[in-house]
Short mmCIF file of C-alpha atoms in Angstrom, two decimals:
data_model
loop_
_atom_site.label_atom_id
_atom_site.label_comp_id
_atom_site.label_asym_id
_atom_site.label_seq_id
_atom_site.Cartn_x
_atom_site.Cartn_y
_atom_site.Cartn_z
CA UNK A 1 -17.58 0.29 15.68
CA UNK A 2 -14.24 -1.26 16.30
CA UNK A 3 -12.14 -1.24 13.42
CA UNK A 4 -9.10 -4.29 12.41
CA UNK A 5 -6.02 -3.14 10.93
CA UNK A 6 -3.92 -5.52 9.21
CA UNK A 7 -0.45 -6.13 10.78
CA UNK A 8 1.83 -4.05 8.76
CA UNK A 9 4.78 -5.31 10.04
CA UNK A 10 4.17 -8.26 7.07
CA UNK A 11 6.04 -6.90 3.99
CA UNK A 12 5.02 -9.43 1.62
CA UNK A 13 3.13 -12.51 0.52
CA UNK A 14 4.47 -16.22 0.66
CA UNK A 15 2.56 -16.37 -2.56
CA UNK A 16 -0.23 -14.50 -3.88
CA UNK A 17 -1.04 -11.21 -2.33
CA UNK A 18 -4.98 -10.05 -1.13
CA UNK A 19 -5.90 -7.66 -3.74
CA UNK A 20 -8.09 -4.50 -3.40
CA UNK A 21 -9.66 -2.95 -6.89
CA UNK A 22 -11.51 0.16 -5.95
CA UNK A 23 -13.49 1.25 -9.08
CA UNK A 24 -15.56 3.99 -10.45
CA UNK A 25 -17.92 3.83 -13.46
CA UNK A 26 -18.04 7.10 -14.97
CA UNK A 27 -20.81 6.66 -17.84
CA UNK A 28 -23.15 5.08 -15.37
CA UNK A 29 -25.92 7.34 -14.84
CA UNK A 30 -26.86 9.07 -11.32
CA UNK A 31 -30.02 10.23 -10.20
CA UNK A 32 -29.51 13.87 -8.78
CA UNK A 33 -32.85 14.39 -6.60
CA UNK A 34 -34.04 17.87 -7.01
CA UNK A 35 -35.80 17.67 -3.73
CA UNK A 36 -32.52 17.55 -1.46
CA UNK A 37 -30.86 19.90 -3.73
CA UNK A 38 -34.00 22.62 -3.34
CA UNK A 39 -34.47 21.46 0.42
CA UNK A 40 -30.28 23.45 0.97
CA UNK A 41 -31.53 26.68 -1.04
CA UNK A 42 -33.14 28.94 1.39
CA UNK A 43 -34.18 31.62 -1.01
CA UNK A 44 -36.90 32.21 -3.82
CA UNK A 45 -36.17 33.40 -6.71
CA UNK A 46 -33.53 30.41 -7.54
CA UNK A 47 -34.51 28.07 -10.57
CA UNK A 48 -32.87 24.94 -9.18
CA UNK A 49 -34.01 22.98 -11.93
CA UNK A 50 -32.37 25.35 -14.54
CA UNK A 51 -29.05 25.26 -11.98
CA UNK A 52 -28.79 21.56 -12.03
CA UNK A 53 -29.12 21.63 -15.72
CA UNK A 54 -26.20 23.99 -15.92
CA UNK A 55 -24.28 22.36 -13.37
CA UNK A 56 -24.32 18.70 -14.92
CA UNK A 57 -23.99 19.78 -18.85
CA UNK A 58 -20.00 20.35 -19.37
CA UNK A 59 -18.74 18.25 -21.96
CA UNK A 60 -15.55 20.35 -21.42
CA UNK A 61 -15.43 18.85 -17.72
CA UNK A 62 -13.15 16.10 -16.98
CA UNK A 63 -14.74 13.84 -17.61
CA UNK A 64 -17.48 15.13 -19.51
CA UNK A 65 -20.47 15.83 -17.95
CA UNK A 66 -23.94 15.66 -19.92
CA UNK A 67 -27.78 14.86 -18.70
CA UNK A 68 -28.74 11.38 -19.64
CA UNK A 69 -32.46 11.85 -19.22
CA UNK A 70 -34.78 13.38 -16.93
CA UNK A 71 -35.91 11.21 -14.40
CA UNK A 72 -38.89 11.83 -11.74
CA UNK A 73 -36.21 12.62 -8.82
CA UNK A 74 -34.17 14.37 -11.09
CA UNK A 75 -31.60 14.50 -13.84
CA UNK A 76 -29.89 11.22 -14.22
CA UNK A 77 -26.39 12.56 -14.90
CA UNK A 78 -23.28 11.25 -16.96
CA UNK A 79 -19.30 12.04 -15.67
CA UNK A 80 -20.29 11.94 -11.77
CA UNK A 81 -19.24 7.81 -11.66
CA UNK A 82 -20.81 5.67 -9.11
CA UNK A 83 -18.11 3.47 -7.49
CA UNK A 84 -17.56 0.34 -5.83
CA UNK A 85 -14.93 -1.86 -4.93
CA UNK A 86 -13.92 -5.64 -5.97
CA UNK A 87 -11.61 -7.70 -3.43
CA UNK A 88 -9.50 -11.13 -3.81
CA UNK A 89 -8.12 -13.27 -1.57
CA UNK A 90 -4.62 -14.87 -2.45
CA UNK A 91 -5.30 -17.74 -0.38
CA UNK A 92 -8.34 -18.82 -1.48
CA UNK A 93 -8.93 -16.76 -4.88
CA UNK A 94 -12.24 -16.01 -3.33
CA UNK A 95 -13.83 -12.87 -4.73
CA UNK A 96 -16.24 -10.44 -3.79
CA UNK A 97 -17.31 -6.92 -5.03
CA UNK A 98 -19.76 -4.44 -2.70
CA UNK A 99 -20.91 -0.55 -2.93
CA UNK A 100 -22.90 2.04 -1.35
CA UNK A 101 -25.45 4.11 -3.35
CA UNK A 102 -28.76 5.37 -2.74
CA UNK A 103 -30.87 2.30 -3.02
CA UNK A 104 -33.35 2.94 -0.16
CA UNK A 105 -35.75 5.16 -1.60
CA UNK A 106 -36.91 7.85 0.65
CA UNK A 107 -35.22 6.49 4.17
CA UNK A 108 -31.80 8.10 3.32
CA UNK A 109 -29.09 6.28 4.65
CA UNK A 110 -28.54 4.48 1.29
CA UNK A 111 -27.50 0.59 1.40
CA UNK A 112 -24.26 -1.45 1.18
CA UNK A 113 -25.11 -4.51 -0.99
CA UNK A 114 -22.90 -7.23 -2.16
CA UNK A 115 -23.13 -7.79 -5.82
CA UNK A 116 -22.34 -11.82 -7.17
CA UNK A 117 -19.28 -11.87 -9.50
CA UNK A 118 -19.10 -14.47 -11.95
CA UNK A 119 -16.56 -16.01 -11.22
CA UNK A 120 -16.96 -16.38 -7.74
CA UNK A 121 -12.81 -17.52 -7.34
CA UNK A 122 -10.00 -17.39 -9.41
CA UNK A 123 -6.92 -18.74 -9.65
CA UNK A 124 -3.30 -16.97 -9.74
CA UNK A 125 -0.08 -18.19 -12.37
CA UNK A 126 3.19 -19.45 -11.44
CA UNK A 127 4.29 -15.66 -10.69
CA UNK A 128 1.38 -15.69 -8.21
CA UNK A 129 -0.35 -13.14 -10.22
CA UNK A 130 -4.03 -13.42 -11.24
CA UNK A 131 -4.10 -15.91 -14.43
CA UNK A 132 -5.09 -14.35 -17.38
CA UNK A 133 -8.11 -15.64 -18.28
CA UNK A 134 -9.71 -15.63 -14.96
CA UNK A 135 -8.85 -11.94 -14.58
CA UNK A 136 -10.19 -11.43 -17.66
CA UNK A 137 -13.45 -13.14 -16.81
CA UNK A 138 -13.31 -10.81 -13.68
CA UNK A 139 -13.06 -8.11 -15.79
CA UNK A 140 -15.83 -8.46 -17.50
CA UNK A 141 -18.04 -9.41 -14.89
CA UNK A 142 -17.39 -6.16 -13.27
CA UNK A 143 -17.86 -4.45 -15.92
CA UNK A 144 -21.64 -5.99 -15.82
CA UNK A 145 -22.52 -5.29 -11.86
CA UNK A 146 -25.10 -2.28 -12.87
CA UNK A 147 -25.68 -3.40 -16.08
CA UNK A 148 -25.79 -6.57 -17.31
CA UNK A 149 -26.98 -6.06 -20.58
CA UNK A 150 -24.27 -3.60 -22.12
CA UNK A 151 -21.96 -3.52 -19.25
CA UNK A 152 -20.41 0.10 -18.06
CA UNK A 153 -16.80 0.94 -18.41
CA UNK A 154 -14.98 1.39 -15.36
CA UNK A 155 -11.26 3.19 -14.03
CA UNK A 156 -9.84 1.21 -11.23
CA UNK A 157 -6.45 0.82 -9.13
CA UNK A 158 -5.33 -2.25 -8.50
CA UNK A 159 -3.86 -2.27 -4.89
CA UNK A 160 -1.63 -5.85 -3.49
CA UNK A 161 -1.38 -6.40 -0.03
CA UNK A 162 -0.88 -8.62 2.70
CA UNK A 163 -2.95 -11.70 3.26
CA UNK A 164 -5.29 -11.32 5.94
CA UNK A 165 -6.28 -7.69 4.22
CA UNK A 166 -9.26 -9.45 2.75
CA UNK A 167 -11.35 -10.86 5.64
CA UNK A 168 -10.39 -7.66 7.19
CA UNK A 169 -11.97 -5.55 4.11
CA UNK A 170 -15.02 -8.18 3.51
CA UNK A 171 -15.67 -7.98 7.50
CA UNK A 172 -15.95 -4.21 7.25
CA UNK A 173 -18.28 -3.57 4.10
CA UNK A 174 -20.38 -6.25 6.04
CA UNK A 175 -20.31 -4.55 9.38
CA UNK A 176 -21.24 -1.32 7.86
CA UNK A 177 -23.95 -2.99 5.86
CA UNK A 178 -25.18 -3.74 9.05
CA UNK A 179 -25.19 -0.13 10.61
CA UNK A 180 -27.03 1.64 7.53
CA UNK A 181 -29.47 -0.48 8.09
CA UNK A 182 -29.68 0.21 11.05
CA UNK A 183 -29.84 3.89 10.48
CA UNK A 184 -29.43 6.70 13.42
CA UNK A 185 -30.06 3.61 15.75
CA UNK A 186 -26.83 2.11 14.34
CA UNK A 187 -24.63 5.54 14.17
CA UNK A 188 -24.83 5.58 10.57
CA UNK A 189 -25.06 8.86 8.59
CA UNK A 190 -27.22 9.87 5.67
CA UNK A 191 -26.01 9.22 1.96
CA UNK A 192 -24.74 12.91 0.98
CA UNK A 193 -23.13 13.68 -2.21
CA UNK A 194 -20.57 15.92 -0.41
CA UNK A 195 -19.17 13.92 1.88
CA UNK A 196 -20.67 9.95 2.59
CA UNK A 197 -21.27 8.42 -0.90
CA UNK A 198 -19.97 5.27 -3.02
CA UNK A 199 -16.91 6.54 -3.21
CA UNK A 200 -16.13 7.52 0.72
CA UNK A 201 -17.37 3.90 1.69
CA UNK A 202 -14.51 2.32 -1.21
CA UNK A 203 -11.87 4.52 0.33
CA UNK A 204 -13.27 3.87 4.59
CA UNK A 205 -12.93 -0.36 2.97
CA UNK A 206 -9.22 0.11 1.97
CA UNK A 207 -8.49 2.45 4.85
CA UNK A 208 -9.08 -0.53 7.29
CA UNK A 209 -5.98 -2.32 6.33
CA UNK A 210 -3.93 0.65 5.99
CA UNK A 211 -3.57 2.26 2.57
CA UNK A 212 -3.13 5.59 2.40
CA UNK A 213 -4.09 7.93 -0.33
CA UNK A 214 -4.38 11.73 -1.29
CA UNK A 215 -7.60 12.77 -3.52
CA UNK A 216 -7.49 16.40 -2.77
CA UNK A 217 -6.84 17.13 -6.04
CA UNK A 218 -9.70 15.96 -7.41
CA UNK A 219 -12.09 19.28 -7.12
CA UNK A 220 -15.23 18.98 -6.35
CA UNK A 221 -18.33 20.37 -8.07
CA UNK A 222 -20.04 23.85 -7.45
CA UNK A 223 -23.79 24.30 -8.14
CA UNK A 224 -24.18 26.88 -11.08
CA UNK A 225 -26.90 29.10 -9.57
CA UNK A 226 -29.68 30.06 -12.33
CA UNK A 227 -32.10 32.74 -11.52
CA UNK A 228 -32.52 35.34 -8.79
CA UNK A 229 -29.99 38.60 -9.04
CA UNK A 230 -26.41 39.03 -8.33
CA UNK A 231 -26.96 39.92 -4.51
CA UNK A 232 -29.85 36.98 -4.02
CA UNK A 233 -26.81 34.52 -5.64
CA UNK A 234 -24.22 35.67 -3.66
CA UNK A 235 -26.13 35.05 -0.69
CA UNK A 236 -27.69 31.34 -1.55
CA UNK A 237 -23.95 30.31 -2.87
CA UNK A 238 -23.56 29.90 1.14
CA UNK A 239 -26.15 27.16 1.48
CA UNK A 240 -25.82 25.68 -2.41
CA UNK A 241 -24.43 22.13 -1.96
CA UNK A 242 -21.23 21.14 -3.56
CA UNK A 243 -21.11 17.74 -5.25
CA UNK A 244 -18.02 15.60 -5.22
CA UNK A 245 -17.22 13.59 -8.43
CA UNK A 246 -16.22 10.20 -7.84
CA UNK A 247 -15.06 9.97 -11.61
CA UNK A 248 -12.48 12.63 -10.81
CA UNK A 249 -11.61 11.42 -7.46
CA UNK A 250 -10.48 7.85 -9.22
CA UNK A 251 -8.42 9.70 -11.52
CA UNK A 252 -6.84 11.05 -8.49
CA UNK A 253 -6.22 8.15 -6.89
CA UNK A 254 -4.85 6.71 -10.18
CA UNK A 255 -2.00 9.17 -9.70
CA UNK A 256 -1.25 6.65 -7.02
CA UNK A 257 -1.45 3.27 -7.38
CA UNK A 258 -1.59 0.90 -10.68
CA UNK A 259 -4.58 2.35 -13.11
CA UNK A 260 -6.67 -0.34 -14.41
CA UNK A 261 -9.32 1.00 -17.26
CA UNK A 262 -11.73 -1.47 -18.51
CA UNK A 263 -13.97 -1.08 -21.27
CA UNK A 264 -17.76 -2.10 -21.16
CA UNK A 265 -16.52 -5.62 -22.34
CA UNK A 266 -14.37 -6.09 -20.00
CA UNK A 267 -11.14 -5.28 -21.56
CA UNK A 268 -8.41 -3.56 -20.46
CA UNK A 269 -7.97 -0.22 -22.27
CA UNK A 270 -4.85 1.15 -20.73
CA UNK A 271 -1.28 0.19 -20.14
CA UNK A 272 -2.02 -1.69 -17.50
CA UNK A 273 0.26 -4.18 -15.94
CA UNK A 274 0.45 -6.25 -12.63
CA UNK A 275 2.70 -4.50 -9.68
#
């Protein structure tokens, strides 16, 4: 798939900047299926069920990680985050949020889908900045994309740049849309938890117009074997799988760029101020 790239010989906006808002919900809960974790454990011996219970219960982990409920794929875990990511455009004020998760049942590949935002455009204040109250309505419709009910809290970055960045961004999520569904036919690649999950497709969307970023520090999560003896773990700790945490990759990437927290209500809960 051919890939745009903004022109990034334009150092600013004649008035409002495109805006990217990559964003992670850390208290939503994920669904860790014990199938695919069992399925990269070669040996006996190994209780995977009482490994995954170890693995996900840390409320000394940052953040915390604890076992909502058991669900009939598997735990449904708090602290991993599931993540998406909003965009505007400073032309138009248009807005539109999308994200990548397992939503395909047993085919695999997962599914991009577009979530509505409410509202739909907003508008931007005399220092072409997002006007309050229509960020604020934002806000709090993002908080409700998974949840409309109670709404999840979220950790975001906010991210200007150039006009043009947003057709460029919306074009992509909708192109790769496209190939999942698609599948192997397409070139697309399973959902994995190590390495092609909601939060890879957030950072491939703001890759495509050029922002760069650095989330190595943000380590990733070793299965806590259970069962078996020393020499039997030593050997599976090969073939365990290794789970990254989007939670702690945002809180990398917040090292970065402007961090926006948001409460379930949609209000800001940090220092938070525009760029």
């Amino acid at each position: 798939m051919t890939r745009p790239r903004v022109n990034q010989s334009i150092a600013k906006c004649p008035g409002p900047c495109d805006i990217a808002i990559p964003i992670v919900y850390p208290n939503q809960p994920i669904t860790i299926p014990v199938a695919a974790v069992r399925e990269q454990i070669p040996f006996e011996g190994i209780d995977v069920e009482a490994s995954m219970r170890a693995t996900f219960t840390d409320p000394d982990s940052s953040p915390p990680l604890s076992i909502q409920s058991v669900r009939a794929q598997g735990p449904a875990v708090i602290g991993l985050g599931h993540a998406g990511i909003a965009i505007i455009n400073g032309v138009s004020g248009a807005v539109a949020y999308f994200e990548y998760g397992r939503y395909d049942g047993a085919r695999g590949f997962g599914r991009v889908r577009e979530v509505a935002l409410s509202p739909s455009t907003i508008t931007f204040d005399d220092s072409n900045k997002p006007d309050s109250a229509s960020f604020a309505s934002l806000l709090r419709s993002l908080a409700q994309t998974n949840n409309p009910t109670a709404g999840y809290d979220f950790e975001a970055v906010y991210i200007e740049l150039p006009n043009g960045a947003f057709d460029i961004m919306k074009a992509f999520a909708e192109q790769r849309r496209q190939q999942i569904e698609e599948g192997p036919e397409g070139g697309a690649q399973p959902y994995n938890v190590a390495n092609n999950h909601c939060f890879t497709f957030a950072m491939e969307v703001i890759s495509e117009v050029g922002v760069g970023f650095n989330i190595r520090q943000a380590n990733p999560l070793n299965l806590k074997l259970q069962g078996g003896n020393f020499l039997t773990r030593g050997a599976v700790s090969t073939f365990a799988p290794t789970f990254e945490v989007p939670a702690r990759q945002m809180r990398a990437l917040q090292t970065q760029y402007p961090a926006l927290n948001v409460s379930n209500e949609g209000r800001i809960t940090n220092g938070f101020q525009f760029p």
